[in-house]
Each structure stands twice: as structure tokens, then as C-alpha cells.
Amino acid sequence: MTDPVSSSEIDKSFFNELTREKGMDKILLCFNCNGCSTGCPMKDIESKFDIKKYIRMAGLGMKDRILNDEYLWYCTTCYKCQERCPEGVLNVDTLLRMRTMAVHEGIMLEPHREVAHFVIDTGHAVPINDSNRKKRLELGLTEVPPTVHMYPEAYEQVRKLLKACEFDTLTQKE
Amino acid sequence: MSTETEKQGKPQSLSLFLGCVAPNRYPGIELASRKVMKDLGVDLHELEGASCCPAPGVFKSFDKTTWLTMASRNVVLSEQMGMDLLTICNGCYGSLGEANLTLMHDPDYKAKVNEKLGEVGLEYKGNAKVRHIIEFLEKDVGPDTIKEKVTVPLDGIKVAVHYGCHLIRPSKEKEGLGSAENPRFFDVLVDATGAKSVDYEEKMMCCGAGGGARSAFLETTLKMTEKKLAILQKDEFDCIVDACPFCHLQFDSGQVQLNKEGKDYHIPVLHYSQLLGLAFGYTPQELGIQMNMTTNSAFEEKVLALQQKAKEA
Ligand code: SF4
Ligand code: SF4
């Protein structure tokens, strides 16, 4: 069960920051109908994850509870909830924006940090490996695909862009 | 761009965006896509030096400007070729498609992204579309043209179509695909091969992998995956046909994972390009289907028998 909300948890500046992004203020239109949560396949298998709860907490500006909650990362982004909301709340987009706010506070799960680093180091989130080099050759394909894997100057471009976005600092390992 | 050229009767040209999972984990999907598009008279051009789309679950969850910048670079490569971009993955389609629409309609983000791109001498203009192989085949090629090219009708193959999420949702970003709750356009393409797409419970459910959930909480996501697998095994489907290498990975490797825990799943998983390849007469070997982690010899024999029969006829 969720603990009752205490007024000290309400952080107006968090709400203001969240709703700086277009469309996010629609969370205020939520009238608690539960339509979003009812269609959610993740809630079906993990009842602790409840999309409606995040939308309501966001409207109240409950920064700490939201950003430190590991379940914030359970959504598969299937968008069923967002399709169903009668008020046009951007459920998934809002949840993703709250994830970015967590990451900018240094809160990030280790496996996600690893994926980020695959991209920083290779340009691919899932880079080629030995067994797939072999499979490609067996199929008559080039050993590596004609992506950043084949063109070092293209990878260099990606690396520079990630640096320009300060993505390397954002996802830095401790 | 593509529909224009089609009307003029010229071959259609698109850039091929490979992404990560297809070329680096399921190269059979890449190969099958290249083969069937060539047979259908669609010219695919290499999008040299493309990167990760980037992965929507992680990048969009980390930093919006980084996500848009990485995605826009891939779109710009296609713009420079004067072509629309073809994806063979729902994740890539979702990520690139949404980024492209955002930049087309939001001048602030466009300016921000172009400032970054400028540092490597690139500029996003917004004149290339992002396409997905399924919606492209349905809208621009059409099931009738596909039927004409089928040399091995896949009679008697009972298919469970898995649309996946980002092919159809968010529906406000997808043009002309009909209902997002009960779509038909993918089923129609499966039926064009002679196989039969049969409806099943939980057909529109997510595979479980998206949003970074697979990498962080594999076991939980497999509970979602197994819901679908259990239904398909019980109802004796011959195979799952998907449109996304990431869903493909979740279903294919997921069965191996679940079997380690005492389950017994052996449902063949095919990307639509591979199913179409079979109907065009390529053997399962030639399409890399046997390179899946979950193999099923009964399915392979069934297909080879159909191919043998077609040869004799
Ligand atoms: S997008 Fe996320 S929260 Fe919404 S229904 Fe899907 S899994 Fe649930
Ligand atoms: S469907 Fe919309 S209005 Fe209903 S509870 Fe969810 S967010 Fe609120």
C-alpha cells in the first residue's frame, strides 16, 4: 500500500519544471478514472507499478517519492494507457520526462548506464560480437553492417555529438 | 517522396536503416529484408554510417536533446540521399518517427538540435519521412502485388501476428493505419503469403521488452512474454510473426530462458520479411531462421515440404 501524502512532500518547483515541456500540464486534468492503469500490461504482472499513481503524484509535485522510485522504470512504453486516457493526459511522455529528471539528479539504474556506454563506445546500443560476425559471414553479408561499425569517421561524428550534448558526463560511471 | 515515385511507375528508392538488433543479433532479418524488397522491385540504398536510432527506452528516458540529436543525425543522412528512410524495427520506427515529427513541428527543438548538428557540419531540414517495412508494404506495395510474387503459398501455416507497440501507438503519430485497438493491415500481409493469421487472446499485448524494462528487469518482463507464449502453445500456432527485432529477441531468447526454469516452449519466431522470404521460395537456411535460439524442426520440415510441393507442381 502507498503511504499517505504529507504536505511537506509537495514541491511546486518540481511541478513547474515538469510542465515546462509542452503538454505535460494535462496531468491536472486527471480525474482518477483509472482507465490508464486498467489497460496496463505491466500492472497486470507487477501490481506495485501503477501509472495512474505517477500521474497523480506528478500533479501534486511529489518530487522525492517519484524520482527515487525504482518502479518508475518498469513501464515498457507500450502506450496503451496514453491511448485510453479520456482527458488526453500524456501518461507515457510525462513518465519519461520524470525519468529524465531522475537521471539529471544522478539517479540511474546500472544496466541502463551500461546501455548508454555501449552507445558512447560504439554508436550501437547492441554492438556486434564475434558470434554474430560469423553468422553475418555465413549468410553472405558483410562481416560488420554498413553502419558506424564500418565507418570510423561516422562513429567519430556520433561521439562528438554525444559530447556536445554532455551525454558522457550525464551517464558517467562513479 | 516514395508515393510520388510509385505513381510515376519508377522503382521505389528508400534508404535502409538497420538499427542495432537486426544486424548485430539477427542478421537473418537484415538479409531477408534485403532479399524480399529486391524481389518486390524496391531499391534499398545503404544508409552508410548510421548509428543506434537511439534506443527509445533509454535515450528518451535520459535526455531529450541527446535523443533528438542522435535520431536527427540518422534522418539527416537519409535527407542527404534525397530519400525516405525505411526501418525494419518497431523501436527504430517509434524513435526516429517521433523525433522526426517533433523536429518538424517544434521550431525550438529544431534550432537546439541544429546547433548541435552544426558542430559536425550537418543540418536537419525535415524533408525525409520515416517508414516501417510493414506499413510501407501495406500502403505502397500492397497485398495484391505480394500475392503475385508468391511462388510457395504457405498453405496450412497458422500464424500468430505480433504487431508490437510502436508500429501502431501512439496512434496520433501514425498515419492511415486504421484502428490501434484492432488493426488489420499486418494480418492482411500475412494472409497474402498463403499462411493464415488467426486471432488470439492478448494479441495486442506488448512483448514486455520495451522502455529499458528488459535490460533492468528481465525476469519480470518474461512474465509478460510468457502470457502470450502460453496462449500460442496451447492453441497450437505454427509460429509467431513479428515486425521488430527487439520483440523477436524477447520471444526467441525468452523461450530459452523460460525453458531453463523447467518450461517447454518451442514456438518458431519469424520477422515478417522471413515469412515472406519463405513464400518467395527461399529456404529457412537462406533466411537465417535456423540461427534463432529457439529452433523447431517440425516447422522447418513443414515449410520444406511446401517448397518441395511447389517445385513439383
Ligand atoms: S505505456 Fe507503460 S504505463 Fe502505459 S500501459 Fe504500457 S506499460 Fe503500462
Ligand atoms: S486515464 Fe487519464 S484521467 Fe483516467 S486516471 Fe488515467 S490519467 Fe487520469
Coordinates of C-alpha atoms and ligand atoms in Angstrom, one line a residue:
Chain A
M1 CA 0.0 0.0 0.0
T2 CA 1.1 3.6 -0.6
D3 CA 1.8 5.8 2.4
P4 CA -0.5 8.8 2.8
V5 CA 0.7 12.0 1.2
S6 CA 2.1 14.6 3.6
S7 CA 2.0 18.3 2.7
S8 CA 5.8 18.5 3.2
E9 CA 6.2 16.2 0.2
I10 CA 4.6 18.7 -2.2
D11 CA 7.2 20.5 -4.3
K12 CA 5.7 23.2 -6.5
S13 CA 9.0 23.8 -8.3
F14 CA 9.1 20.2 -9.4
F15 CA 5.7 20.5 -10.9
N16 CA 6.8 23.8 -12.7
E17 CA 9.9 22.1 -14.0
L18 CA 8.0 19.1 -15.2
T19 CA 5.3 21.1 -17.0
R20 CA 7.8 23.3 -18.8
E21 CA 7.6 20.6 -21.5
K22 CA 4.6 21.1 -23.9
G23 CA 1.5 19.1 -23.0
M24 CA 2.7 17.9 -19.6
D25 CA 0.3 20.2 -17.7
K26 CA -2.5 18.0 -18.9
I27 CA -1.8 15.9 -15.8
L28 CA -4.0 18.4 -14.0
L29 CA -7.0 17.1 -16.0
C30 CA -6.7 13.6 -14.5
F31 CA -10.0 12.8 -12.7
N32 CA -8.8 9.5 -11.4
C33 CA -10.9 7.3 -13.6
N34 CA -8.3 4.5 -13.6
G35 CA -8.6 3.9 -17.3
C36 CA -4.9 4.1 -17.9
S37 CA -4.0 1.6 -15.2
T38 CA -6.7 -0.8 -16.2
G39 CA -5.2 -1.4 -19.6
C40 CA -1.6 -1.6 -18.4
P41 CA 0.1 -5.0 -19.1
M42 CA 2.9 -4.2 -16.5
K43 CA 0.4 -3.6 -13.7
D44 CA -1.1 -7.0 -14.5
I45 CA 2.1 -8.7 -13.6
E46 CA 3.6 -6.2 -11.1
S47 CA 0.9 -4.5 -9.1
K48 CA 3.4 -2.2 -7.4
F49 CA 3.7 -0.4 -10.8
D50 CA 0.7 1.9 -11.3
I51 CA 0.8 4.6 -14.0
K52 CA -2.2 6.5 -12.6
K53 CA -0.3 6.9 -9.3
Y54 CA 2.6 8.6 -11.0
I55 CA 0.3 11.0 -12.9
R56 CA -1.5 11.9 -9.6
M57 CA 1.8 12.3 -7.7
A58 CA 3.2 14.4 -10.6
G59 CA 0.2 16.7 -10.3
L60 CA 1.0 17.2 -6.6
G61 CA 4.7 17.7 -7.3
M62 CA 5.8 14.8 -5.1
K63 CA 9.4 15.0 -6.3
D64 CA 11.3 12.8 -4.0
R65 CA 8.9 9.9 -3.9
I66 CA 8.7 9.9 -7.7
L67 CA 12.4 10.3 -8.6
N68 CA 13.6 7.7 -6.1
D69 CA 11.1 5.0 -7.0
E70 CA 12.6 2.1 -8.9
Y71 CA 9.2 1.2 -10.3
L72 CA 9.3 4.4 -12.4
W73 CA 11.5 2.2 -14.7
Y74 CA 9.0 -0.7 -15.1
C75 CA 7.0 0.9 -17.9
T76 CA 7.6 -0.8 -21.2
T77 CA 6.3 2.3 -23.1
C78 CA 3.6 0.3 -24.8
Y79 CA 1.4 3.5 -24.9
K80 CA -1.8 1.6 -24.1
C81 CA -2.6 4.0 -21.2
Q82 CA -2.0 7.1 -23.2
E83 CA -4.3 5.9 -26.0
R84 CA -7.0 5.3 -23.4
C85 CA -7.0 8.4 -21.3
P86 CA -10.2 10.3 -21.8
E87 CA -8.6 13.5 -20.8
G88 CA -5.7 13.3 -23.2
V89 CA -3.1 13.1 -20.4
L90 CA 0.3 12.2 -21.9
N91 CA 0.9 9.4 -19.5
V92 CA 4.0 7.9 -21.0
D93 CA 5.6 11.1 -22.2
T94 CA 5.1 12.5 -18.7
L95 CA 6.6 9.4 -17.1
L96 CA 9.6 9.6 -19.5
R97 CA 10.1 13.2 -18.6
M98 CA 10.2 12.3 -14.9
R99 CA 12.8 9.6 -15.7
T100 CA 15.0 12.2 -17.4
M101 CA 14.6 14.4 -14.3
A102 CA 15.7 11.5 -12.1
V103 CA 18.7 10.9 -14.4
H104 CA 19.7 14.6 -14.2
E105 CA 19.7 14.2 -10.4
G106 CA 22.1 11.3 -10.8
I107 CA 19.5 8.5 -10.3
M108 CA 20.1 5.8 -12.9
L109 CA 19.9 2.0 -12.9
E110 CA 23.2 0.3 -13.6
P111 CA 22.0 -1.8 -16.6
H112 CA 20.8 1.4 -18.2
R113 CA 24.1 3.1 -17.6
E114 CA 25.7 0.2 -19.4
V115 CA 23.5 0.5 -22.5
A116 CA 24.3 4.2 -22.6
H117 CA 28.0 3.3 -22.5
F118 CA 27.7 0.9 -25.4
V119 CA 26.4 3.8 -27.5
I120 CA 29.1 6.1 -26.3
D121 CA 31.8 3.5 -27.0
T122 CA 30.5 2.1 -30.3
G123 CA 27.5 4.1 -31.6
H124 CA 25.2 1.0 -31.1
A125 CA 23.2 0.1 -28.0
V126 CA 23.7 -3.5 -29.1
P127 CA 27.1 -3.7 -30.7
I128 CA 28.3 -6.6 -32.9
N129 CA 30.0 -9.6 -31.3
D130 CA 32.1 -12.5 -32.5
S131 CA 29.3 -15.0 -32.9
N132 CA 27.3 -12.5 -35.0
R133 CA 30.2 -11.6 -37.1
K134 CA 30.4 -15.3 -38.0
K135 CA 26.6 -15.5 -38.6
R136 CA 26.8 -12.5 -41.0
L137 CA 29.6 -14.0 -43.0
E138 CA 27.8 -17.4 -43.2
L139 CA 24.8 -15.6 -44.6
G140 CA 26.9 -13.8 -47.2
L141 CA 26.5 -10.4 -45.5
T142 CA 29.5 -8.1 -44.7
E143 CA 31.2 -9.1 -41.5
V144 CA 30.0 -5.9 -39.8
P145 CA 27.0 -3.9 -41.0
P146 CA 27.5 -0.7 -43.1
T147 CA 26.7 1.4 -40.0
V148 CA 29.1 3.2 -37.6
H149 CA 30.6 -0.2 -37.2
M150 CA 32.0 0.0 -40.8
Y151 CA 32.8 3.7 -40.9
P152 CA 35.1 5.1 -38.1
E153 CA 34.6 8.7 -39.2
A154 CA 30.8 8.2 -38.8
Y155 CA 31.4 6.9 -35.3
E156 CA 33.6 9.9 -34.6
Q157 CA 30.7 12.2 -35.5
V158 CA 28.4 10.4 -33.1
R159 CA 31.0 10.6 -30.3
K160 CA 31.3 14.3 -30.9
L161 CA 27.5 14.9 -30.9
L162 CA 27.2 12.9 -27.6
K163 CA 29.9 15.1 -26.1
A164 CA 28.2 18.3 -27.4
C165 CA 25.0 17.1 -25.6
E166 CA 27.1 16.3 -22.5
F167 CA 25.7 12.8 -22.6
D168 CA 29.0 11.4 -21.5
T169 CA 29.1 13.5 -18.3
L170 CA 25.4 12.7 -17.6
T171 CA 25.9 9.0 -17.7
Q172 CA 29.4 9.0 -16.2
K173 CA 30.3 6.0 -14.0
E174 CA 31.1 6.7 -10.4
Chain B
M1 CA 8.7 11.0 -51.6
S2 CA 8.0 7.3 -52.1
T3 CA 4.4 7.5 -53.1
E4 CA 5.2 10.1 -55.8
T5 CA 7.8 7.8 -57.5
E6 CA 5.4 4.9 -57.3
K7 CA 2.7 6.9 -59.1
Q8 CA 5.2 7.6 -61.9
G9 CA 5.8 3.9 -62.2
K10 CA 9.5 4.2 -61.4
P11 CA 11.1 1.8 -58.9
Q12 CA 10.8 3.0 -55.4
S13 CA 14.0 4.0 -53.6
L14 CA 14.5 4.2 -49.9
S15 CA 17.4 4.3 -47.6
L16 CA 17.7 1.2 -45.3
F17 CA 18.1 1.9 -41.7
L18 CA 19.4 -1.2 -39.9
G19 CA 19.4 -0.2 -36.3
C20 CA 21.2 -2.5 -33.8
V21 CA 19.4 -5.7 -33.0
A22 CA 18.8 -6.8 -36.6
P23 CA 22.3 -6.5 -38.0
N24 CA 24.1 -7.4 -34.7
R25 CA 21.9 -10.2 -33.3
Y26 CA 19.5 -11.4 -36.0
P27 CA 21.4 -10.8 -39.3
G28 CA 18.8 -13.2 -40.9
I29 CA 16.2 -10.4 -40.5
E30 CA 18.5 -7.9 -42.3
L31 CA 19.2 -10.4 -45.1
A32 CA 15.5 -11.4 -45.6
S33 CA 14.5 -7.8 -45.7
R34 CA 17.1 -7.1 -48.4
K35 CA 16.0 -10.1 -50.5
V36 CA 12.2 -9.6 -50.4
M37 CA 12.4 -5.9 -51.1
K38 CA 14.6 -6.5 -54.1
D39 CA 12.2 -9.1 -55.4
L40 CA 9.4 -6.6 -55.0
G41 CA 11.3 -4.1 -57.0
V42 CA 12.1 -1.7 -54.2
D43 CA 15.6 -0.2 -54.3
L44 CA 17.2 -0.1 -50.9
H45 CA 20.2 2.1 -50.5
E46 CA 22.8 1.8 -47.8
L47 CA 22.5 4.4 -45.1
E48 CA 26.2 4.4 -44.6
G49 CA 27.4 5.3 -41.1
A50 CA 24.0 5.3 -39.4
S51 CA 24.0 4.6 -35.6
C52 CA 21.6 3.3 -33.0
C53 CA 18.3 5.0 -33.6
P54 CA 18.9 5.7 -30.5
A55 CA 17.1 3.1 -28.3
P56 CA 13.9 4.9 -27.3
G57 CA 13.6 3.4 -23.8
V58 CA 16.9 4.5 -22.6
F59 CA 17.8 7.7 -24.5
K60 CA 14.4 9.3 -24.3
S61 CA 14.4 8.4 -20.6
F62 CA 17.8 10.1 -20.1
D63 CA 17.9 13.3 -22.0
K64 CA 15.5 14.6 -24.7
T65 CA 18.0 16.7 -26.5
T66 CA 20.5 13.9 -26.8
W67 CA 17.8 11.6 -28.1
L68 CA 16.6 14.1 -30.7
T69 CA 20.2 14.9 -31.8
M70 CA 21.2 11.3 -32.3
A71 CA 17.9 10.4 -34.1
S72 CA 18.1 13.5 -36.3
R73 CA 21.6 12.7 -37.4
N74 CA 20.3 9.4 -38.9
V75 CA 17.4 11.2 -40.6
V76 CA 19.8 13.8 -42.0
L77 CA 21.9 11.0 -43.6
S78 CA 18.7 10.0 -45.4
E79 CA 17.8 13.6 -46.3
Q80 CA 21.2 14.0 -47.9
M81 CA 20.4 11.0 -50.2
G82 CA 17.1 12.6 -51.1
M83 CA 15.2 9.5 -49.8
D84 CA 12.7 8.5 -47.2
L85 CA 14.1 6.1 -44.6
L86 CA 12.9 2.6 -44.2
T87 CA 13.1 0.9 -40.7
I88 CA 12.7 -2.9 -40.1
C89 CA 12.2 -2.5 -36.4
N90 CA 9.3 -1.0 -34.3
G91 CA 11.7 0.6 -31.9
C92 CA 13.6 2.4 -34.6
Y93 CA 10.3 3.4 -36.3
G94 CA 9.0 4.7 -33.0
S95 CA 12.2 6.6 -32.0
L96 CA 13.1 8.0 -35.4
G97 CA 9.5 8.7 -36.4
E98 CA 8.6 10.6 -33.2
A99 CA 11.9 12.5 -33.3
N100 CA 11.3 13.5 -36.9
L101 CA 7.7 14.7 -36.1
T102 CA 8.9 16.6 -33.1
L103 CA 11.6 18.4 -35.1
M104 CA 9.1 19.1 -37.9
H105 CA 6.6 20.8 -35.6
D106 CA 8.7 22.3 -32.8
P107 CA 11.0 25.1 -34.0
D108 CA 12.7 25.5 -30.6
Y109 CA 13.8 21.9 -30.6
K110 CA 14.8 22.1 -34.2
A111 CA 17.0 25.1 -33.5
K112 CA 18.5 23.4 -30.5
V113 CA 19.3 20.2 -32.4
N114 CA 20.7 22.1 -35.4
E115 CA 23.1 23.9 -33.2
K116 CA 24.5 20.5 -32.0
L117 CA 24.5 19.1 -35.6
G118 CA 26.3 22.2 -36.8
E119 CA 29.3 21.1 -34.7
V120 CA 29.8 18.2 -37.1
G121 CA 28.7 20.1 -40.2
L122 CA 25.2 18.7 -40.5
E123 CA 21.8 20.3 -40.7
Y124 CA 18.4 18.9 -40.2
K125 CA 15.9 20.1 -42.8
G126 CA 12.8 18.0 -42.3
N127 CA 12.2 16.6 -45.8
A128 CA 12.5 12.9 -45.3
K129 CA 9.8 10.6 -43.9
V130 CA 10.4 7.7 -41.6
R131 CA 8.8 4.5 -42.8
H132 CA 8.3 1.0 -41.4
I133 CA 8.6 -2.1 -43.6
I134 CA 5.1 -3.3 -42.7
E135 CA 3.2 -0.1 -43.3
F136 CA 5.3 0.5 -46.4
L137 CA 4.4 -2.9 -47.8
E138 CA 0.8 -2.4 -47.0
K139 CA 0.4 1.1 -48.3
D140 CA 3.0 1.4 -51.1
V141 CA 3.3 -2.1 -52.4
G142 CA 0.1 -3.7 -51.5
P143 CA -1.0 -7.3 -50.7
D144 CA -2.0 -8.0 -54.3
T145 CA 1.5 -7.3 -55.7
I146 CA 2.9 -9.5 -52.9
K147 CA 0.4 -12.3 -53.9
E148 CA 1.6 -12.2 -57.5
K149 CA 5.2 -12.8 -56.4
V150 CA 4.5 -15.7 -54.1
T151 CA 5.9 -18.9 -55.5
V152 CA 5.3 -21.1 -52.5
P153 CA 1.9 -20.4 -50.9
L154 CA 2.3 -21.2 -47.2
D155 CA -0.9 -23.2 -47.0
G156 CA -1.8 -24.6 -43.6
I157 CA 0.6 -22.4 -41.6
K158 CA -1.2 -20.9 -38.6
V159 CA 0.4 -17.6 -37.8
A160 CA 0.2 -15.5 -34.6
V161 CA 0.8 -12.0 -35.7
H162 CA 2.5 -9.8 -33.1
Y163 CA 2.1 -6.2 -34.1
G164 CA 4.2 -4.9 -31.2
C165 CA 3.6 -1.5 -29.7
H166 CA 5.5 1.2 -31.6
L167 CA 4.2 0.1 -35.0
I168 CA 0.7 1.4 -34.1
R169 CA 1.0 3.5 -30.9
P170 CA 0.9 6.4 -30.2
S171 CA -1.7 6.4 -32.9
K172 CA -1.8 10.1 -33.3
E173 CA 1.7 9.9 -34.8
K174 CA 0.8 7.1 -37.3
E175 CA -1.0 8.0 -40.5
G176 CA -3.6 5.9 -42.1
L177 CA -3.1 2.6 -40.2
G178 CA -6.7 2.2 -39.1
S179 CA -7.7 1.2 -35.6
A180 CA -4.9 0.9 -33.0
E181 CA -7.1 -1.4 -30.8
N182 CA -7.9 -3.8 -33.5
P183 CA -5.7 -3.3 -36.6
R184 CA -5.8 -5.5 -39.7
F185 CA -3.0 -4.2 -42.0
F186 CA -0.4 -6.6 -40.8
D187 CA -2.7 -9.6 -40.8
V188 CA -3.6 -8.9 -44.5
L189 CA 0.1 -9.1 -45.4
V190 CA 0.5 -12.4 -43.7
D191 CA -2.6 -13.8 -45.5
A192 CA -1.0 -12.7 -48.8
T193 CA 1.7 -15.3 -48.3
G194 CA -1.0 -18.1 -48.2
A195 CA -0.4 -18.6 -44.5
K196 CA -3.3 -17.7 -42.2
S197 CA -3.2 -15.1 -39.5
V198 CA -5.5 -16.3 -36.7
D199 CA -6.7 -14.0 -33.9
Y200 CA -5.8 -15.0 -30.4
E201 CA -6.4 -13.8 -26.8
E202 CA -3.9 -11.0 -25.8
K203 CA -2.9 -10.4 -29.5
M204 CA -2.3 -6.7 -28.9
M205 CA -0.3 -7.2 -25.8
C206 CA 3.3 -5.8 -25.5
C207 CA 6.2 -8.4 -25.7
G208 CA 7.5 -7.0 -22.4
A209 CA 10.9 -5.8 -23.6
G210 CA 10.5 -2.1 -24.2
G211 CA 11.3 1.1 -22.3
G212 CA 14.5 -0.3 -20.8
A213 CA 12.5 -2.9 -18.8
R214 CA 14.2 -5.8 -20.5
S215 CA 17.7 -4.7 -19.6
A216 CA 16.9 -3.8 -16.0
F217 CA 14.2 -6.4 -15.0
L218 CA 14.4 -9.3 -17.4
E219 CA 12.6 -11.8 -15.2
T220 CA 9.6 -9.5 -14.7
T221 CA 9.4 -8.8 -18.4
L222 CA 9.4 -12.5 -19.2
K223 CA 6.2 -12.9 -17.2
M224 CA 4.5 -10.7 -19.7
T225 CA 6.2 -12.5 -22.6
E226 CA 5.1 -15.9 -21.2
K227 CA 1.5 -14.9 -21.1
K228 CA 1.5 -14.7 -24.9
L229 CA 3.7 -17.8 -25.4
A230 CA 1.4 -19.9 -23.2
I231 CA -1.6 -19.0 -25.3
L232 CA 0.1 -19.7 -28.6
Q233 CA 1.5 -23.0 -27.5
K234 CA -1.9 -24.1 -26.1
D235 CA -3.7 -23.1 -29.3
E236 CA -1.1 -24.8 -31.5
F237 CA 0.1 -21.9 -33.6
D238 CA 2.9 -22.8 -36.1
C239 CA 4.8 -19.6 -35.5
I240 CA 4.9 -16.0 -34.2
V241 CA 5.4 -13.4 -36.9
D242 CA 6.7 -10.0 -35.7
A243 CA 7.8 -6.7 -37.2
C244 CA 10.5 -5.9 -34.7
P245 CA 13.9 -7.5 -34.0
F246 CA 13.6 -6.4 -30.3
C247 CA 10.3 -8.2 -29.8
H248 CA 11.9 -11.0 -31.8
L249 CA 14.7 -11.2 -29.3
Q250 CA 12.3 -11.2 -26.4
F251 CA 10.2 -14.0 -27.7
D252 CA 13.1 -16.1 -29.1
S253 CA 15.6 -15.8 -26.2
G254 CA 12.8 -15.6 -23.7
Q255 CA 11.7 -19.2 -24.6
V256 CA 15.2 -20.5 -23.9
Q257 CA 15.3 -18.6 -20.6
L258 CA 11.9 -19.9 -19.5
N259 CA 12.9 -23.5 -20.5
K260 CA 15.8 -23.2 -18.1
E261 CA 13.2 -22.8 -15.4
G262 CA 11.5 -26.1 -16.4
K263 CA 9.1 -24.8 -19.1
D264 CA 8.9 -26.4 -22.6
Y265 CA 8.4 -23.7 -25.2
H266 CA 9.5 -24.2 -28.8
I267 CA 7.5 -21.7 -30.9
P268 CA 9.3 -20.5 -34.0
V269 CA 9.8 -16.7 -34.2
L270 CA 9.9 -15.1 -37.6
H271 CA 10.2 -11.5 -38.7
Y272 CA 7.6 -10.8 -41.5
S273 CA 10.5 -10.4 -44.0
Q274 CA 11.4 -14.0 -43.2
L275 CA 7.9 -15.3 -43.6
L276 CA 7.7 -13.5 -46.9
G277 CA 11.0 -14.9 -47.9
L278 CA 9.7 -18.5 -47.4
A279 CA 6.7 -17.7 -49.6
F280 CA 9.1 -16.3 -52.3
G281 CA 10.9 -19.7 -52.3
Y282 CA 14.0 -19.1 -50.1
T283 CA 14.8 -21.9 -47.7
P284 CA 14.8 -21.4 -43.9
Q285 CA 18.6 -21.6 -44.1
E286 CA 18.8 -18.9 -46.7
L287 CA 16.8 -16.6 -44.4
G288 CA 18.8 -17.3 -41.2
I289 CA 15.8 -18.8 -39.5
Q290 CA 17.8 -21.6 -38.1
M291 CA 20.1 -19.1 -36.4
N292 CA 17.3 -18.3 -33.8
M293 CA 17.9 -19.6 -30.3
T294 CA 14.6 -21.4 -30.3
T295 CA 14.6 -23.9 -33.1
N296 CA 11.8 -26.2 -34.2
S297 CA 12.4 -28.9 -36.7
A298 CA 8.7 -29.7 -37.2
F299 CA 8.1 -26.2 -38.5
E300 CA 11.1 -26.4 -40.8
E301 CA 10.0 -29.7 -42.3
K302 CA 6.5 -28.4 -42.9
V303 CA 7.9 -25.4 -44.8
L304 CA 10.4 -27.5 -46.8
A305 CA 7.5 -29.9 -47.7
L306 CA 5.5 -26.9 -49.1
Q307 CA 8.5 -25.7 -51.0
Q308 CA 9.1 -29.2 -52.5
K309 CA 5.4 -29.5 -53.5
A310 CA 5.6 -26.1 -55.2
K311 CA 8.7 -27.2 -57.1
E312 CA 6.9 -30.3 -58.3
A313 CA 3.8 -28.5 -59.4
Ligands
SF4_1 S1 2.9 2.5 -21.5 FE1 3.7 1.8 -19.5 S2 2.3 2.5 -18.0 FE2 1.3 2.7 -20.0 S3 0.1 0.8 -20.3 FE3 2.1 0.5 -21.2 S4 3.4 -0.4 -19.6 FE4 1.6 0.5 -18.6
SF4_2 S1 -6.9 7.5 -17.8 FE1 -6.4 9.7 -17.7 S2 -8.0 10.6 -16.4 FE2 -8.1 8.4 -16.1 S3 -6.8 8.0 -14.3 FE3 -5.5 7.7 -16.0 S4 -4.6 9.7 -16.4 FE4 -6.3 10.1 -15.0

